[in-house]
Coordinates of C-alpha atoms in Angstrom, one line a residue:
X1 CA 90.8 -126.3 24.8
X2 CA 94.6 -127.3 24.1
X3 CA 94.9 -126.0 21.6
X4 CA 94.2 -123.0 22.9
X5 CA 96.2 -123.2 25.8
X6 CA 98.4 -124.0 23.7
X7 CA 98.4 -120.8 21.7
X8 CA 98.7 -118.1 25.2
X9 CA 101.0 -120.2 26.3
X10 CA 102.8 -119.8 23.0
X11 CA 101.9 -116.1 22.9
X12 CA 102.7 -116.2 26.8
X13 CA 106.5 -116.8 26.5
X14 CA 106.5 -114.3 23.4
X15 CA 105.7 -111.2 25.9
X16 CA 109.1 -111.5 27.7
X17 CA 111.4 -113.1 25.9
X18 CA 114.6 -112.9 28.1
X19 CA 113.0 -115.0 31.5
X20 CA 111.5 -117.2 28.0
X21 CA 115.0 -118.3 27.4
X22 CA 116.8 -118.1 30.2
X23 CA 114.4 -120.7 31.1
X24 CA 114.7 -122.6 28.0
X25 CA 118.6 -122.7 28.3
X26 CA 118.7 -124.1 32.0
X27 CA 116.4 -126.9 30.5
X28 CA 117.9 -127.6 27.7
X29 CA 121.7 -127.4 29.4
X30 CA 121.1 -129.8 31.5
X31 CA 118.4 -132.8 29.9
X32 CA 121.8 -132.4 26.8
X33 CA 124.5 -132.9 30.6
X34 CA 122.2 -135.5 31.4
X35 CA 121.5 -137.6 28.7
X36 CA 124.9 -137.2 26.8
X37 CA 125.7 -139.3 30.1
X38 CA 123.2 -141.2 29.7
X39 CA 124.7 -142.3 25.9
X40 CA 127.4 -143.5 27.2
X41 CA 126.0 -145.1 31.1
X42 CA 123.7 -147.1 29.1
X43 CA 125.8 -148.2 25.8
X44 CA 128.3 -149.8 28.9
X45 CA 125.4 -152.0 30.5
X46 CA 124.0 -153.2 27.9
X47 CA 122.8 -156.6 27.7
X48 CA 125.9 -158.2 24.9
X49 CA 123.4 -161.1 24.6
X50 CA 119.3 -160.0 25.7
X51 CA 118.9 -163.7 24.1
X52 CA 121.0 -166.0 25.8
X53 CA 122.1 -163.6 28.4
X54 CA 120.1 -166.5 31.5
X55 CA 122.2 -169.3 30.5
X56 CA 125.3 -168.7 29.0
X57 CA 127.5 -169.2 32.9
X58 CA 131.4 -168.7 32.8
X59 CA 132.5 -171.7 35.0
X60 CA 134.6 -170.0 37.8
X61 CA 137.4 -172.8 40.1
X62 CA 140.0 -171.8 42.9
X63 CA 143.3 -174.0 41.7
X64 CA 145.2 -171.0 43.9
X65 CA 143.4 -171.2 47.6
X66 CA 143.3 -168.4 49.9
X67 CA 146.4 -167.3 50.4
X68 CA 146.4 -165.9 46.8
X69 CA 142.8 -164.9 46.7
X70 CA 143.5 -162.1 49.2
X71 CA 143.5 -159.3 47.6
X72 CA 140.6 -160.8 45.7
X73 CA 138.4 -160.9 49.3
X74 CA 137.8 -164.6 48.8
X75 CA 137.2 -164.8 44.7
X76 CA 138.4 -167.5 42.7
X77 CA 140.8 -166.8 39.7
X78 CA 139.3 -165.3 37.0
X79 CA 140.8 -167.2 34.3
X80 CA 141.0 -170.8 33.8
X81 CA 144.8 -172.9 33.9
X82 CA 144.2 -175.3 31.2
X83 CA 144.9 -178.3 33.3
X84 CA 140.9 -177.6 34.2
X85 CA 138.9 -176.0 31.5
X86 CA 140.2 -179.5 29.3
X87 CA 138.9 -182.2 32.4
X88 CA 136.3 -179.7 32.7
X89 CA 135.8 -180.1 28.4
X90 CA 136.7 -183.8 28.3
X91 CA 133.9 -184.1 31.5
X92 CA 130.7 -182.0 28.6
X93 CA 128.1 -182.0 31.2
X94 CA 126.7 -179.0 29.6
X95 CA 125.1 -179.2 26.7
X96 CA 127.4 -176.3 25.0
X97 CA 130.7 -175.8 26.1
X98 CA 133.9 -173.2 24.8
X99 CA 136.9 -172.6 25.8
X100 CA 139.1 -169.4 24.5
X101 CA 141.6 -167.2 23.9
X102 CA 143.2 -164.5 22.4
X103 CA 146.1 -164.9 19.7
X104 CA 147.8 -162.6 18.2
X105 CA 148.6 -164.7 14.8
X106 CA 149.5 -162.3 11.9
X107 CA 147.5 -162.0 8.7
X108 CA 149.8 -162.3 5.8
X109 CA 148.4 -161.7 2.3
X110 CA 148.9 -162.9 -1.0
X111 CA 149.9 -160.1 -2.2
X112 CA 153.9 -159.0 -1.1
X113 CA 153.6 -155.3 -1.5
X114 CA 150.6 -155.7 1.1
X115 CA 151.9 -155.7 4.9
X116 CA 150.9 -158.7 7.2
X117 CA 148.7 -157.2 9.9
X118 CA 146.5 -158.3 13.0
X119 CA 143.3 -158.2 14.4
X120 CA 141.0 -159.9 16.7
X121 CA 141.6 -163.4 16.7
X122 CA 140.5 -166.2 19.3
X123 CA 140.7 -170.0 19.4
X124 CA 138.0 -171.6 20.9
X125 CA 136.2 -174.9 20.7
X126 CA 133.0 -175.6 17.3
X127 CA 130.7 -174.9 19.5
X128 CA 131.5 -171.6 20.2
X129 CA 129.3 -169.9 16.9
X130 CA 126.2 -171.4 17.6
X131 CA 126.6 -170.8 21.6
X132 CA 127.2 -167.0 20.5
X133 CA 124.8 -166.8 17.8
X134 CA 127.5 -165.8 15.5
X135 CA 125.9 -165.0 11.9
X136 CA 127.2 -166.9 9.0
X137 CA 127.0 -164.9 5.8
X138 CA 128.7 -168.1 4.2
X139 CA 129.4 -171.5 4.9
X140 CA 129.5 -171.7 9.2
X141 CA 130.9 -172.9 12.0
X142 CA 133.7 -175.8 11.9
X143 CA 132.3 -178.9 13.4
X144 CA 133.2 -180.7 16.5
X145 CA 135.5 -184.0 15.0
X146 CA 137.5 -180.8 13.3
X147 CA 138.0 -179.7 16.9
X148 CA 138.8 -183.4 17.5
X149 CA 141.2 -183.8 14.3
X150 CA 143.2 -180.5 15.4
X151 CA 142.1 -179.2 11.5
X152 CA 143.4 -176.1 10.4
X153 CA 140.7 -174.3 9.9
X154 CA 139.4 -170.9 10.2
X155 CA 135.8 -169.1 11.1
X156 CA 136.9 -165.1 9.5
X157 CA 134.7 -161.7 9.6
X158 CA 132.6 -159.7 8.1
X159 CA 135.4 -157.0 7.7
X160 CA 138.1 -159.2 7.1
X161 CA 136.9 -161.2 4.4
X162 CA 135.9 -157.5 2.5
X163 CA 140.0 -156.9 3.0
X164 CA 141.5 -160.0 1.4
X165 CA 138.1 -161.7 -0.3
X166 CA 137.4 -158.6 -2.1
X167 CA 133.1 -159.5 0.2
X168 CA 133.0 -162.3 -2.2
X169 CA 132.7 -165.9 -1.2
X170 CA 135.7 -166.9 0.8
X171 CA 135.3 -171.1 1.5
X172 CA 136.9 -173.2 0.5
X173 CA 140.1 -170.6 0.1
X174 CA 143.3 -170.9 1.4
X175 CA 144.4 -167.4 4.5
X176 CA 148.1 -167.2 5.3
X177 CA 148.0 -167.1 9.4
X178 CA 151.8 -166.7 10.9
X179 CA 153.3 -168.5 7.0
X180 CA 151.1 -171.6 7.9
X181 CA 148.1 -171.9 4.9
X182 CA 144.3 -172.5 7.5
X183 CA 141.8 -173.7 5.4
X184 CA 138.1 -171.3 5.9
X185 CA 135.0 -172.2 6.6
X186 CA 132.8 -170.2 7.5
X187 CA 132.5 -165.7 6.5
X188 CA 130.8 -164.6 10.4
X189 CA 128.2 -161.5 9.5
X190 CA 128.7 -158.2 11.2
X191 CA 129.4 -159.3 14.2
X192 CA 130.3 -156.8 17.8
X193 CA 128.5 -157.3 20.9
X194 CA 129.0 -154.5 23.9
X195 CA 130.1 -155.6 26.0
X196 CA 132.5 -157.7 24.5
X197 CA 131.2 -160.2 27.0
X198 CA 132.9 -163.9 26.0
X199 CA 137.0 -162.0 26.8
X200 CA 135.5 -158.5 29.8
X201 CA 139.2 -160.3 31.3
X202 CA 141.3 -159.3 28.3
X203 CA 139.9 -155.7 27.6
X204 CA 137.6 -154.6 29.6
X205 CA 134.3 -155.3 28.0
X206 CA 134.8 -153.8 24.3
X207 CA 137.2 -153.6 22.0
X208 CA 137.2 -153.5 18.0
X209 CA 135.2 -156.5 16.5
X210 CA 136.7 -160.3 16.1
X211 CA 138.2 -160.7 13.0
X212 CA 138.7 -164.2 13.0
X213 CA 138.9 -167.6 15.1
X214 CA 141.2 -170.9 14.8
X215 CA 140.4 -174.4 16.5
X216 CA 141.5 -174.4 20.3
X217 CA 142.5 -177.7 19.7
X218 CA 145.0 -176.3 16.2
X219 CA 145.9 -174.2 18.4
X220 CA 147.6 -175.7 21.5
X221 CA 149.0 -178.0 19.0
X222 CA 151.2 -175.1 17.8
X223 CA 151.7 -173.9 20.7
X224 CA 150.2 -170.3 20.0
X225 CA 150.9 -168.2 23.5
X226 CA 148.1 -166.0 24.8
X227 CA 148.0 -162.6 23.8
X228 CA 145.8 -161.8 27.0
X229 CA 146.7 -161.5 30.8
X230 CA 148.5 -165.1 31.6
X231 CA 148.2 -164.9 36.0
X232 CA 151.1 -167.7 37.6
X233 CA 151.1 -167.7 41.7
X234 CA 154.2 -169.9 40.2
X235 CA 156.9 -169.7 38.1
X236 CA 155.8 -172.9 35.5
X237 CA 159.4 -174.0 34.7
X238 CA 160.9 -173.9 31.0
X239 CA 158.2 -175.8 27.9
X240 CA 155.4 -175.2 26.6
X241 CA 154.4 -178.5 29.0
X242 CA 155.6 -177.3 31.9
X243 CA 152.9 -174.4 31.3
X244 CA 149.8 -176.1 30.8
X245 CA 150.6 -178.7 33.2
X246 CA 151.0 -175.5 35.7
X247 CA 148.6 -173.6 37.3
X248 CA 148.9 -170.3 35.4
X249 CA 144.8 -169.0 34.7
X250 CA 144.9 -167.5 31.1
X251 CA 141.5 -169.5 29.1
X252 CA 138.0 -167.9 29.7
X253 CA 136.0 -171.2 29.5
X254 CA 132.1 -170.9 29.2
X255 CA 127.8 -173.0 29.1
X256 CA 125.7 -172.9 27.8
X257 CA 122.8 -174.3 30.5
X258 CA 119.2 -174.0 29.0
X259 CA 117.2 -174.1 31.5
X260 CA 117.2 -174.2 36.0
X261 CA 118.3 -178.2 36.8
X262 CA 121.1 -177.2 34.1
X263 CA 122.3 -174.6 36.6
X264 CA 121.9 -176.5 39.5
X265 CA 123.4 -179.6 37.8
X266 CA 126.9 -178.2 36.5
X267 CA 127.2 -176.2 40.1
X268 CA 126.9 -179.6 42.1
X269 CA 129.5 -180.8 38.8
X270 CA 132.2 -177.6 39.6
X271 CA 132.0 -178.5 43.5
X272 CA 132.5 -182.5 42.5
X273 CA 134.8 -181.6 40.3
X274 CA 136.6 -179.6 43.2
X275 CA 136.8 -181.2 46.2
X276 CA 138.3 -185.0 43.3
X277 CA 141.2 -182.4 43.4
X278 CA 140.8 -181.7 47.3
X279 CA 141.3 -185.1 47.2
X280 CA 143.9 -186.2 45.0
X281 CA 145.8 -183.8 46.8
X282 CA 146.4 -180.7 44.1
X283 CA 144.1 -178.5 45.9
X284 CA 144.3 -177.5 50.1
X285 CA 141.6 -176.2 51.0
X286 CA 137.6 -176.4 50.3
X287 CA 136.1 -176.4 47.6
X288 CA 135.1 -173.0 45.6
X289 CA 133.6 -172.2 42.8
X290 CA 131.3 -169.8 41.3
X291 CA 129.0 -170.4 38.4
X292 CA 128.4 -166.8 36.7
X293 CA 125.9 -165.9 34.3
X294 CA 126.2 -163.2 31.2
X295 CA 124.7 -160.1 33.2
X296 CA 126.3 -161.1 36.6
X297 CA 129.9 -161.7 35.1
X298 CA 130.2 -158.4 33.1
X299 CA 129.0 -157.0 37.1
X300 CA 131.7 -158.8 38.6
X301 CA 134.3 -157.5 35.9
X302 CA 133.4 -154.5 36.9
X303 CA 132.6 -153.7 33.0
X304 CA 130.2 -150.3 33.3
X305 CA 133.8 -147.6 33.8
X306 CA 133.3 -145.5 37.3
X307 CA 132.8 -142.7 35.5
X308 CA 130.3 -143.3 33.0
X309 CA 128.6 -143.9 36.7
X310 CA 129.8 -140.7 38.6
X311 CA 129.9 -138.0 34.8
X312 CA 125.6 -140.1 35.3
X313 CA 125.7 -138.6 38.8
X314 CA 126.9 -135.2 39.2
X315 CA 124.6 -134.7 34.5
X316 CA 121.1 -135.5 37.1
X317 CA 122.7 -133.2 39.7
X318 CA 123.5 -131.3 37.0
X319 CA 119.7 -131.4 35.9
X320 CA 118.0 -131.4 39.4
X321 CA 119.6 -128.0 39.6
X322 CA 118.7 -126.5 35.7
X323 CA 114.8 -127.3 37.3
X324 CA 115.1 -125.8 40.7
X325 CA 116.3 -123.5 39.0
X326 CA 113.3 -122.8 36.3
X327 CA 111.1 -123.7 39.6
X328 CA 111.7 -119.9 40.4
X329 CA 112.0 -118.3 36.5
X330 CA 108.3 -119.8 36.6
X331 CA 106.8 -118.3 40.2
X332 CA 108.3 -115.2 39.0
X333 CA 106.2 -114.9 35.6
X334 CA 103.2 -116.7 36.8
X335 CA 103.2 -114.3 39.7
X336 CA 103.5 -112.3 37.9
X337 CA 99.6 -112.3 35.9
X338 CA 98.3 -112.6 39.1
X339 CA 95.8 -109.7 37.9
X340 CA 94.9 -111.4 34.0
X341 CA 94.0 -114.6 36.7
X342 CA 92.5 -113.0 38.8
X343 CA 90.4 -111.7 36.1
X344 CA 89.6 -114.9 34.6
X345 CA 88.8 -116.9 37.9
X346 CA 85.9 -113.5 38.1
X347 CA 85.1 -114.3 35.2
X348 CA 84.2 -118.2 35.6
X349 CA 87.4 -120.2 35.6
X350 CA 88.4 -123.1 37.8
X351 CA 91.6 -123.8 39.7
X352 CA 91.5 -126.4 37.1
X353 CA 91.4 -124.8 34.1
X354 CA 94.0 -122.6 35.7
X355 CA 95.4 -125.4 35.9
X356 CA 95.4 -126.8 32.8
X357 CA 96.4 -123.6 31.2
X358 CA 99.4 -122.4 33.0
X359 CA 100.8 -127.0 32.9
X360 CA 100.7 -126.5 29.6
X361 CA 102.9 -123.5 28.9
X362 CA 105.2 -124.8 31.0
X363 CA 104.9 -127.7 28.5
X364 CA 106.5 -126.2 25.9
X365 CA 108.5 -123.9 27.5
X366 CA 109.8 -128.1 28.1
X367 CA 109.2 -129.1 24.4
X368 CA 112.0 -125.4 23.7
X369 CA 114.0 -126.5 26.7
X370 CA 113.5 -130.2 24.5
X371 CA 114.6 -129.3 21.6
X372 CA 118.0 -127.5 22.3
X373 CA 118.6 -130.2 24.3
X374 CA 118.5 -132.1 21.6
X375 CA 121.2 -129.4 19.8
X376 CA 124.3 -129.5 22.0
X377 CA 124.1 -133.2 23.0
X378 CA 123.7 -134.2 19.3
X379 CA 127.3 -131.4 19.3
X380 CA 128.1 -133.4 23.3
X381 CA 128.7 -136.3 21.3
X382 CA 131.5 -134.8 19.5
X383 CA 133.5 -134.5 23.0
X384 CA 132.9 -138.0 24.6
X385 CA 135.9 -138.7 23.6
X386 CA 137.6 -136.4 25.7
X387 CA 135.6 -138.1 29.3
X388 CA 136.2 -141.1 28.3
X389 CA 138.2 -144.1 26.5
X390 CA 138.5 -144.0 22.4
X391 CA 136.0 -147.4 22.3
X392 CA 133.9 -146.7 25.2
X393 CA 133.0 -143.3 23.5
X394 CA 132.6 -144.4 19.7
X395 CA 129.9 -146.2 21.3
X396 CA 128.1 -143.2 22.7
X397 CA 125.2 -141.9 19.5
X398 CA 122.2 -139.8 19.3
X399 CA 119.5 -142.9 17.8
X400 CA 115.7 -142.0 17.3
X401 CA 114.9 -143.4 20.9
X402 CA 117.8 -141.2 22.6
X403 CA 115.6 -138.4 20.7
X404 CA 112.5 -138.8 21.5
X405 CA 114.2 -140.2 26.1
X406 CA 115.9 -136.2 25.1
X407 CA 112.8 -134.7 24.8
X408 CA 110.5 -136.9 26.8
X409 CA 113.3 -135.8 29.1
X410 CA 112.7 -132.8 29.0
X411 CA 109.0 -132.0 28.8
X412 CA 108.6 -134.4 32.3
X413 CA 110.7 -132.3 33.6
X414 CA 109.6 -129.2 33.6
X415 CA 106.0 -130.0 34.4
X416 CA 107.5 -131.6 37.3
X417 CA 108.8 -128.3 38.1
X418 CA 105.9 -125.8 37.6
X419 CA 103.7 -127.8 39.3
X420 CA 104.7 -125.7 42.3
X421 CA 104.6 -122.4 40.4
X422 CA 101.0 -123.8 38.8
X423 CA 99.6 -123.9 41.8
X424 CA 100.3 -120.5 43.3
X425 CA 99.2 -119.1 40.2
X426 CA 95.9 -121.4 41.1
X427 CA 95.8 -119.7 44.5
X428 CA 95.2 -116.0 43.7
X429 CA 92.3 -114.8 45.1
X430 CA 90.1 -113.1 42.6
X431 CA 88.1 -110.4 44.4
X432 CA 91.9 -109.0 46.4
X433 CA 93.3 -109.0 42.8
X434 CA 89.6 -107.2 42.0
X435 CA 90.2 -104.6 45.1
X436 CA 93.7 -103.8 44.3
X437 CA 93.9 -103.5 40.8

């Protein structure tokens, strides 16, 4: 019966091609606008590390006080000072922990004819690799002993390894960074979490893949300043040592807390640490700390662009308008066939059968609109950069899941729009129609 009604639907659509084309275009444009903006929203609101997003946390300690936090509505600074980060690392209350900051190191090729270049680089601790589930194709991360020894080692990314060593195993080879030789201990496989959760403060959540890690302890020894944000509430004074002792915030501190009890214990410890600083006279205010997991942190940093949210709402509003127009067109189309419906009812067709016939016909329109919407979505992807930042726009892709979603949304929304016209068609009185004809 479904195939028969489907054939009837196709024949009906062919009888009035102009009306059919208008309905298909309304659905196609509405669905395409929704899917293009949804693809951007989906990419920016993605969980970058679903297996651990509830176990990785960003601790925050208020080392500036309420006077300097007015514009942040009482929230602690987004980053941590060196003295707080090192003190918390030294206590080692989390099973795994790391401190990171971006570097602007120059990578100097062995070939003197090639110019130095930059890649996204971070100073970090050894736990970083296991905490963030970073995959390796050669070697692995450096060890905690190498952290303590301030070893001059490096972990590079696959892209950098391809560029410098033609994709060969480069573990044990040397890499020249700012004129200093670093021993490569590991080569990462492709790793590009989006949003870039571990450095949302400096990148806004979106940047090119990280290609280089070096030990935090070695970077501090070499007095390598941050390539990211550096915020101070007072002049730190001259020199590197004064900078490290200052209240300037520039470091990202992450901890891995697998269980609820670990999280509660660390929260209490963080509050105790701030209280200890208050008793020592460093903080003149009550403890003000936060502990946010990955999704809470990305939400707090407002990683999803405002334009993505607004565009999504506008696009779905446009889809609703298109569907309202489709309701009118379907109503006109169905009621034009009142005589046909009357004859069918007189010959014994039930209202249920009328419902089935016209809903299947509407789903045929929806499917055609979905195909058109799919084509328009593909074309629209090419123009996403006009509205969104390049780093965000490149994440919008037309994959299998989006293709299926486009077709499903088109068919389901058309069926919803068809309920009222179908209900009106099912109410046609056969006796009245037969008399009037």
